[in-house]
Amino acid sequence: MTDRPLTLMAVHAHPDDEATGTGGVLARYAAEGIRTVLVTCTDGGCGDGPGGVKPGDPGHDPAAVASMRRKELDASCAVLGISDLEMLDYADSGMIGWPSNDAPGSFWRTPVEEGAARLAELMLHYRPDVVVTYDENGFYGHPDHIQAHRITMAALERTGLTPKVYWTTMPRSMMQRFGETMREFQEDMPEPDPAEAAAMAEIGLPDDEITTWVDTVAFSGQKFDALAAHASQGENIFFLKMGKERFGELMGTETFVRVKDATDAPLPEDDLFAGLR
């Protein structure tokens, strides 16, 4: 036995990603006395600026946006009870195909070995029992999400310390409910073209391939408030339009694929720390 606390480390790409995919587990495990460490890889400078000004438009200042989003991230961490926030502070690469993908200092252009070395130092410091990040496609193909996956898996290989590793995902049944809810709240939403619809259908996994279903309904209010803390990006956060009650109904379970396990905990499981306590 050791006096070191059980520790969850979530590696995310941008400010606000921590709330979208893992806000429930971060709040739940913090409430259970587990140390929760958030690593945010980029500064979020390709997000919306004040008044909703978009990247590349006149008046969009990435440095000012990054500063604003850091304050919002601090507020989100306070809501979720996150113990430790670590910023790698790479420049936000923007969406796939944007010129910012190839800008000097962007996360996407950073050698994986460099990012992995920095993340490995944090893993050696915190010695997480559970690490959560994205799958190899970054869940939906965002360059910074893909890069976060790459440096996380490389850092884990360097350190070899973490008993359990997970990738965030979503069951296809839930993706279908999301689509129905979005159409309910956005009646004028156009139908996607066939290619876009086909790509959307490939996001997430069939329900029977999900290994881990964590009940976070009791913490859905905190998750909602954490998302709301990222007020500057509210136009892009659809979930805030549905209100807390509907949000809790739809977002009360967070799902993962277990990709490494040294505990022999049986699957499916309902606890990221199954086999560790």
PDB file of N, CA and C in Angstrom, residues 131-184:
ATOM      1  N   VAL A 131      -5.320   6.873 -17.293  1.00  0.00           N
ATOM      2  CA  VAL A 131      -5.135   7.960 -18.262  1.00  0.00           C
ATOM      3  C   VAL A 131      -6.242   7.855 -19.296  1.00  0.00           C
ATOM      4  N   VAL A 132      -6.839   8.997 -19.616  1.00  0.00           N
ATOM      5  CA  VAL A 132      -7.902   9.081 -20.612  1.00  0.00           C
ATOM      6  C   VAL A 132      -7.489  10.076 -21.685  1.00  0.00           C
ATOM      7  N   THR A 133      -7.645   9.685 -22.942  1.00  0.00           N
ATOM      8  CA  THR A 133      -7.443  10.614 -24.056  1.00  0.00           C
ATOM      9  C   THR A 133      -8.325  10.170 -25.213  1.00  0.00           C
ATOM     10  N   TYR A 134      -8.038  10.658 -26.430  1.00  0.00           N
ATOM     11  CA  TYR A 134      -8.847  10.336 -27.600  1.00  0.00           C
ATOM     12  C   TYR A 134      -8.310   9.090 -28.306  1.00  0.00           C
ATOM     13  N   ASP A 135      -9.122   8.574 -29.249  1.00  0.00           N
ATOM     14  CA  ASP A 135      -8.654   7.478 -30.097  1.00  0.00           C
ATOM     15  C   ASP A 135      -7.763   8.034 -31.210  1.00  0.00           C
ATOM     16  N   GLU A 136      -7.288   7.148 -32.082  1.00  0.00           N
ATOM     17  CA  GLU A 136      -6.316   7.555 -33.094  1.00  0.00           C
ATOM     18  C   GLU A 136      -6.872   8.548 -34.106  1.00  0.00           C
ATOM     19  N   ASN A 137      -8.188   8.651 -34.229  1.00  0.00           N
ATOM     20  CA  ASN A 137      -8.803   9.641 -35.106  1.00  0.00           C
ATOM     21  C   ASN A 137      -9.225  10.891 -34.348  1.00  0.00           C
ATOM     22  N   GLY A 138      -8.838  10.999 -33.089  1.00  0.00           N
ATOM     23  CA  GLY A 138      -9.237  12.164 -32.301  1.00  0.00           C
ATOM     24  C   GLY A 138     -10.735  12.283 -32.149  1.00  0.00           C
ATOM     25  N   PHE A 139     -11.434  11.156 -32.184  1.00  0.00           N
ATOM     26  CA  PHE A 139     -12.882  11.013 -32.121  1.00  0.00           C
ATOM     27  C   PHE A 139     -13.572  11.492 -33.392  1.00  0.00           C
ATOM     28  N   TYR A 140     -13.205  12.693 -33.893  1.00  0.00           N
ATOM     29  CA  TYR A 140     -13.884  13.156 -35.108  1.00  0.00           C
ATOM     30  C   TYR A 140     -12.924  13.801 -36.113  1.00  0.00           C
ATOM     31  N   GLY A 141     -11.627  13.551 -35.960  1.00  0.00           N
ATOM     32  CA  GLY A 141     -10.678  13.977 -36.973  1.00  0.00           C
ATOM     33  C   GLY A 141     -10.023  15.318 -36.773  1.00  0.00           C
ATOM     34  N   HIS A 142     -10.199  15.958 -35.628  1.00  0.00           N
ATOM     35  CA  HIS A 142      -9.552  17.255 -35.391  1.00  0.00           C
ATOM     36  C   HIS A 142      -8.039  17.047 -35.245  1.00  0.00           C
ATOM     37  N   PRO A 143      -7.230  17.845 -35.952  1.00  0.00           N
ATOM     38  CA  PRO A 143      -5.775  17.636 -35.882  1.00  0.00           C
ATOM     39  C   PRO A 143      -5.212  17.636 -34.465  1.00  0.00           C
ATOM     40  N   ASP A 144      -5.655  18.562 -33.631  1.00  0.00           N
ATOM     41  CA  ASP A 144      -5.103  18.632 -32.278  1.00  0.00           C
ATOM     42  C   ASP A 144      -5.535  17.455 -31.423  1.00  0.00           C
ATOM     43  N   HIS A 145      -6.717  16.911 -31.673  1.00  0.00           N
ATOM     44  CA  HIS A 145      -7.150  15.726 -30.949  1.00  0.00           C
ATOM     45  C   HIS A 145      -6.301  14.522 -31.365  1.00  0.00           C
ATOM     46  N   ILE A 146      -6.037  14.414 -32.653  1.00  0.00           N
ATOM     47  CA  ILE A 146      -5.181  13.324 -33.143  1.00  0.00           C
ATOM     48  C   ILE A 146      -3.792  13.438 -32.537  1.00  0.00           C
ATOM     49  N   GLN A 147      -3.262  14.653 -32.489  1.00  0.00           N
ATOM     50  CA  GLN A 147      -1.929  14.854 -31.928  1.00  0.00           C
ATOM     51  C   GLN A 147      -1.915  14.567 -30.429  1.00  0.00           C
ATOM     52  N   ALA A 148      -2.979  14.924 -29.722  1.00  0.00           N
ATOM     53  CA  ALA A 148      -3.062  14.600 -28.292  1.00  0.00           C
ATOM     54  C   ALA A 148      -3.032  13.095 -28.089  1.00  0.00           C
ATOM     55  N   HIS A 149      -3.735  12.363 -28.936  1.00  0.00           N
ATOM     56  CA  HIS A 149      -3.681  10.896 -28.878  1.00  0.00           C
ATOM     57  C   HIS A 149      -2.245  10.412 -29.090  1.00  0.00           C
ATOM     58  N   ARG A 150      -1.599  10.936 -30.101  1.00  0.00           N
ATOM     59  CA  ARG A 150      -0.254  10.454 -30.438  1.00  0.00           C
ATOM     60  C   ARG A 150       0.742  10.692 -29.319  1.00  0.00           C
ATOM     61  N   ILE A 151       0.730  11.909 -28.752  1.00  0.00           N
ATOM     62  CA  ILE A 151       1.734  12.164 -27.704  1.00  0.00           C
ATOM     63  C   ILE A 151       1.391  11.402 -26.426  1.00  0.00           C
ATOM     64  N   THR A 152       0.112  11.182 -26.169  1.00  0.00           N
ATOM     65  CA  THR A 152      -0.267  10.442 -24.971  1.00  0.00           C
ATOM     66  C   THR A 152       0.190   8.997 -25.063  1.00  0.00           C
ATOM     67  N   MET A 153      -0.079   8.363 -26.189  1.00  0.00           N
ATOM     68  CA  MET A 153       0.311   6.962 -26.329  1.00  0.00           C
ATOM     69  C   MET A 153       1.828   6.821 -26.320  1.00  0.00           C
ATOM     70  N   ALA A 154       2.540   7.784 -26.921  1.00  0.00           N
ATOM     71  CA  ALA A 154       4.004   7.733 -26.903  1.00  0.00           C
ATOM     72  C   ALA A 154       4.548   7.959 -25.495  1.00  0.00           C
ATOM     73  N   ALA A 155       3.928   8.873 -24.747  1.00  0.00           N
ATOM     74  CA  ALA A 155       4.371   9.126 -23.366  1.00  0.00           C
ATOM     75  C   ALA A 155       4.109   7.911 -22.487  1.00  0.00           C
ATOM     76  N   LEU A 156       2.973   7.261 -22.694  1.00  0.00           N
ATOM     77  CA  LEU A 156       2.673   6.048 -21.928  1.00  0.00           C
ATOM     78  C   LEU A 156       3.694   4.956 -22.213  1.00  0.00           C
ATOM     79  N   GLU A 157       4.104   4.847 -23.474  1.00  0.00           N
ATOM     80  CA  GLU A 157       5.109   3.849 -23.832  1.00  0.00           C
ATOM     81  C   GLU A 157       6.447   4.178 -23.170  1.00  0.00           C
ATOM     82  N   ARG A 158       6.767   5.459 -23.078  1.00  0.00           N
ATOM     83  CA  ARG A 158       8.021   5.868 -22.436  1.00  0.00           C
ATOM     84  C   ARG A 158       8.029   5.521 -20.954  1.00  0.00           C
ATOM     85  N   THR A 159       6.893   5.757 -20.291  1.00  0.00           N
ATOM     86  CA  THR A 159       6.868   5.629 -18.832  1.00  0.00           C
ATOM     87  C   THR A 159       6.497   4.221 -18.369  1.00  0.00           C
ATOM     88  N   GLY A 160       5.543   3.590 -19.037  1.00  0.00           N
ATOM     89  CA  GLY A 160       5.141   2.236 -18.674  1.00  0.00           C
ATOM     90  C   GLY A 160       4.582   2.098 -17.275  1.00  0.00           C
ATOM     91  N   LEU A 161       4.031   3.177 -16.736  1.00  0.00           N
ATOM     92  CA  LEU A 161       3.607   3.173 -15.331  1.00  0.00           C
ATOM     93  C   LEU A 161       2.108   2.976 -15.139  1.00  0.00           C
ATOM     94  N   THR A 162       1.303   3.357 -16.112  1.00  0.00           N
ATOM     95  CA  THR A 162      -0.140   3.500 -15.884  1.00  0.00           C
ATOM     96  C   THR A 162      -0.868   2.176 -16.056  1.00  0.00           C
ATOM     97  N   PRO A 163      -1.588   1.710 -15.011  1.00  0.00           N
ATOM     98  CA  PRO A 163      -2.280   0.415 -15.102  1.00  0.00           C
ATOM     99  C   PRO A 163      -3.430   0.374 -16.095  1.00  0.00           C
ATOM    100  N   LYS A 164      -4.161   1.505 -16.241  1.00  0.00           N
ATOM    101  CA  LYS A 164      -5.354   1.491 -17.088  1.00  0.00           C
ATOM    102  C   LYS A 164      -5.371   2.719 -18.002  1.00  0.00           C
ATOM    103  N   VAL A 165      -5.662   2.475 -19.282  1.00  0.00           N
ATOM    104  CA  VAL A 165      -5.696   3.540 -20.272  1.00  0.00           C
ATOM    105  C   VAL A 165      -7.001   3.423 -21.060  1.00  0.00           C
ATOM    106  N   TYR A 166      -7.635   4.577 -21.287  1.00  0.00           N
ATOM    107  CA  TYR A 166      -8.928   4.619 -21.975  1.00  0.00           C
ATOM    108  C   TYR A 166      -8.918   5.662 -23.073  1.00  0.00           C
ATOM    109  N   TRP A 167      -9.741   5.377 -24.112  1.00  0.00           N
ATOM    110  CA  TRP A 167     -10.042   6.364 -25.129  1.00  0.00           C
ATOM    111  C   TRP A 167     -11.502   6.753 -25.000  1.00  0.00           C
ATOM    112  N   THR A 168     -11.769   8.050 -25.101  1.00  0.00           N
ATOM    113  CA  THR A 168     -13.162   8.498 -25.088  1.00  0.00           C
ATOM    114  C   THR A 168     -13.859   8.031 -26.365  1.00  0.00           C
ATOM    115  N   THR A 169     -15.123   7.728 -26.240  1.00  0.00           N
ATOM    116  CA  THR A 169     -15.914   7.347 -27.403  1.00  0.00           C
ATOM    117  C   THR A 169     -17.378   7.588 -27.098  1.00  0.00           C
ATOM    118  N   MET A 170     -18.225   7.231 -28.043  1.00  0.00           N
ATOM    119  CA  MET A 170     -19.662   7.380 -27.847  1.00  0.00           C
ATOM    120  C   MET A 170     -20.367   6.244 -28.579  1.00  0.00           C
ATOM    121  N   PRO A 171     -21.341   5.615 -27.935  1.00  0.00           N
ATOM    122  CA  PRO A 171     -22.083   4.563 -28.637  1.00  0.00           C
ATOM    123  C   PRO A 171     -22.911   5.146 -29.771  1.00  0.00           C
ATOM    124  N   ARG A 172     -23.038   4.372 -30.836  1.00  0.00           N
ATOM    125  CA  ARG A 172     -23.784   4.856 -32.002  1.00  0.00           C
ATOM    126  C   ARG A 172     -25.237   5.165 -31.639  1.00  0.00           C
ATOM    127  N   SER A 173     -25.799   4.414 -30.681  1.00  0.00           N
ATOM    128  CA  SER A 173     -27.179   4.689 -30.276  1.00  0.00           C
ATOM    129  C   SER A 173     -27.302   6.088 -29.685  1.00  0.00           C
ATOM    130  N   MET A 174     -26.270   6.515 -28.940  1.00  0.00           N
ATOM    131  CA  MET A 174     -26.293   7.851 -28.362  1.00  0.00           C
ATOM    132  C   MET A 174     -26.082   8.907 -29.434  1.00  0.00           C
ATOM    133  N   MET A 175     -25.240   8.612 -30.409  1.00  0.00           N
ATOM    134  CA  MET A 175     -25.050   9.548 -31.515  1.00  0.00           C
ATOM    135  C   MET A 175     -26.367   9.786 -32.254  1.00  0.00           C
ATOM    136  N   GLN A 176     -27.158   8.730 -32.402  1.00  0.00           N
ATOM    137  CA  GLN A 176     -28.454   8.881 -33.057  1.00  0.00           C
ATOM    138  C   GLN A 176     -29.369   9.785 -32.244  1.00  0.00           C
ATOM    139  N   ARG A 177     -29.361   9.604 -30.905  1.00  0.00           N
ATOM    140  CA  ARG A 177     -30.189  10.463 -30.056  1.00  0.00           C
ATOM    141  C   ARG A 177     -29.724  11.915 -30.120  1.00  0.00           C
ATOM    142  N   PHE A 178     -28.417  12.124 -30.209  1.00  0.00           N
ATOM    143  CA  PHE A 178     -27.895  13.482 -30.360  1.00  0.00           C
ATOM    144  C   PHE A 178     -28.441  14.127 -31.629  1.00  0.00           C
ATOM    145  N   GLY A 179     -28.407  13.378 -32.731  1.00  0.00           N
ATOM    146  CA  GLY A 179     -28.908  13.916 -33.981  1.00  0.00           C
ATOM    147  C   GLY A 179     -30.370  14.303 -33.888  1.00  0.00           C
ATOM    148  N   GLU A 180     -31.168  13.444 -33.246  1.00  0.00           N
ATOM    149  CA  GLU A 180     -32.597  13.736 -33.083  1.00  0.00           C
ATOM    150  C   GLU A 180     -32.800  14.974 -32.214  1.00  0.00           C
ATOM    151  N   THR A 181     -31.998  15.093 -31.147  1.00  0.00           N
ATOM    152  CA  THR A 181     -32.135  16.248 -30.249  1.00  0.00           C
ATOM    153  C   THR A 181     -31.705  17.537 -30.934  1.00  0.00           C
ATOM    154  N   MET A 182     -30.648  17.476 -31.721  1.00  0.00           N
ATOM    155  CA  MET A 182     -30.194  18.671 -32.436  1.00  0.00           C
ATOM    156  C   MET A 182     -31.279  19.164 -33.391  1.00  0.00           C
ATOM    157  N   ARG A 183     -31.942  18.239 -34.078  1.00  0.00           N
ATOM    158  CA  ARG A 183     -33.017  18.647 -34.994  1.00  0.00           C
ATOM    159  C   ARG A 183     -34.205  19.221 -34.227  1.00  0.00           C
ATOM    160  N   GLU A 184     -34.409  18.707 -33.005  1.00  0.00           N
ATOM    161  CA  GLU A 184     -35.498  19.232 -32.174  1.00  0.00           C
ATOM    162  C   GLU A 184     -35.245  20.674 -31.777  1.00  0.00           C
TER     163      GLU A 184
END
